[in-house]
Coordinates of C-alpha atoms in Angstrom, one line a residue:
M215 CA -42.9 16.0 -25.9
K216 CA -46.7 17.9 -25.9
E217 CA -48.0 15.6 -23.7
F218 CA -45.8 16.3 -20.9
A219 CA -46.7 20.8 -21.2
A220 CA -50.1 20.1 -21.5
I221 CA -50.6 18.2 -18.1
Q222 CA -50.9 20.6 -15.1
D223 CA -51.1 17.6 -12.1
M224 CA -49.8 14.2 -12.5
S225 CA -52.2 12.8 -9.7
Q226 CA -55.0 13.1 -12.6
M227 CA -53.1 10.8 -15.2
P228 CA -54.0 7.3 -15.0
I229 CA -50.8 4.8 -12.8
M230 CA -50.4 3.3 -16.6
E231 CA -49.9 6.6 -18.4
R232 CA -47.5 7.9 -15.0
L233 CA -45.7 4.9 -15.7
M234 CA -44.8 5.4 -19.2
H235 CA -44.3 9.2 -18.8
G236 CA -41.8 8.0 -16.2
L237 CA -39.9 5.7 -18.0
T238 CA -39.8 8.2 -21.1
V239 CA -38.1 10.7 -18.9
T240 CA -35.9 7.8 -17.6
A241 CA -34.5 6.8 -21.3
L242 CA -34.2 9.9 -22.3
G243 CA -32.0 10.7 -19.3
M244 CA -29.9 7.9 -19.6
G245 CA -29.7 8.3 -23.7
I246 CA -28.2 11.3 -22.9
T247 CA -26.0 10.4 -19.9
F248 CA -24.8 7.6 -22.5
I249 CA -23.9 10.2 -25.4
V250 CA -22.1 13.0 -23.3
L251 CA -19.9 9.9 -21.9
I252 CA -19.0 8.5 -25.4
L253 CA -18.3 12.3 -26.2
L254 CA -16.0 12.3 -23.0
L255 CA -14.1 8.8 -23.7
Y256 CA -13.4 10.5 -27.6
S257 CA -12.1 14.4 -26.2
I258 CA -9.9 12.1 -23.6
K259 CA -8.5 9.5 -26.7
L260 CA -7.8 13.0 -28.8
M261 CA -6.6 14.9 -26.0
S262 CA -4.1 11.9 -24.9
F263 CA -3.0 11.7 -29.2
V264 CA -2.7 15.4 -29.6
F265 CA -0.6 15.5 -25.9
K266 CA 1.4 12.6 -26.7
K267 CA 5.1 12.5 -25.2
E268 CA 7.7 11.8 -27.8
D269 CA 9.6 8.9 -26.7
S270 CA 13.5 8.9 -27.1
P271 CA 14.4 6.3 -29.8
T272 CA 16.0 3.0 -28.1
S273 CA 19.3 2.4 -28.8
L274 CA 19.5 -0.9 -31.1
V275 CA 22.8 -2.0 -29.4
S276 CA 22.8 -4.0 -26.9
D277 CA 24.8 -3.0 -23.4
P278 CA 27.6 -5.5 -22.8
V279 CA 27.3 -8.3 -20.9
T280 CA 29.2 -7.8 -17.3
P281 CA 30.7 -11.1 -15.3
T282 CA 28.7 -9.1 -11.9
K283 CA 25.2 -10.4 -13.4
A284 CA 26.6 -14.3 -11.7
L285 CA 27.8 -12.2 -8.4
E286 CA 24.3 -10.2 -8.2
E287 CA 22.2 -13.3 -8.7
E288 CA 24.5 -15.2 -6.2
D289 CA 23.9 -12.0 -3.7
D290 CA 20.2 -12.3 -4.7
E291 CA 20.1 -16.3 -3.7
E292 CA 22.0 -15.5 -0.2
L293 CA 19.5 -12.3 0.1
V294 CA 16.5 -15.0 -0.1
A295 CA 18.1 -17.5 2.3
V296 CA 18.2 -14.9 4.6
L297 CA 14.7 -13.9 3.9
I298 CA 13.3 -17.2 4.7
A299 CA 15.7 -17.6 7.8
A300 CA 14.2 -14.6 8.7
V301 CA 10.5 -15.4 8.2
A302 CA 10.7 -19.0 9.6
A303 CA 12.6 -17.5 12.9
A304 CA 9.6 -14.6 13.5
T305 CA 6.8 -17.2 12.1
G306 CA 8.0 -20.5 13.4
Q307 CA 7.2 -22.0 10.6
S308 CA 9.2 -24.4 8.7
Y309 CA 11.6 -22.8 5.9
D310 CA 9.8 -25.8 3.5
K311 CA 6.3 -23.8 3.9
I312 CA 7.8 -20.3 3.0
K313 CA 8.1 -19.1 -0.8
V314 CA 9.8 -15.7 -1.7
R315 CA 7.6 -14.4 -4.7
G316 CA 9.4 -11.4 -4.6
Y317 CA 11.6 -8.5 -2.5
R318 CA 12.3 -5.3 -3.1
E319 CA 14.4 -2.8 -1.0
V320 CA 12.8 -0.2 0.8
G321 CA 14.5 3.1 0.5
I322 CA 15.6 5.1 3.6
D323 CA 14.3 8.3 2.9
L324 CA 12.3 8.7 6.2
P325 CA 12.7 11.4 8.5
L326 CA 14.4 10.1 11.6
W327 CA 11.1 9.9 13.5
G328 CA 9.8 7.7 10.6
Q329 CA 13.1 5.2 11.3
A330 CA 12.3 4.9 14.7
G331 CA 8.9 4.2 14.3
I332 CA 9.9 1.1 11.8
L333 CA 12.3 0.0 13.8
E334 CA 10.1 0.1 17.3
T335 CA 7.5 -1.9 14.9
M336 CA 10.1 -4.0 14.1
N337 CA 11.3 -4.8 17.4
R338 CA 7.9 -5.2 19.4
E339 CA 7.1 -8.8 20.3
I340 CA 4.5 -10.5 18.4

């Protein structure tokens, strides 16, 4: 480090010496950054351990199976069939080529103008 303090003008140094000083400064900066990032990682892990939320104990007794499961599965099959038919009608593809990987119900928590926009988009000609 004494070399850096002794030199007032870097233009007087040979090119290799300037390159070595540049690499030294780069390595020093990267090393400090790496150490700070490791300290940050462990401090975040420590904070997540200290402020960990208590989970409620799960019940070992399972809920009794209700006969509505079969009815819900039948409704799901009908819903999938309706979805496939709607996509086939909208795109003009054969229903054999359409696969439903999943679906979810979209909540109607939108204001009226949002619902109107969705309806307008859905009814627009393709």
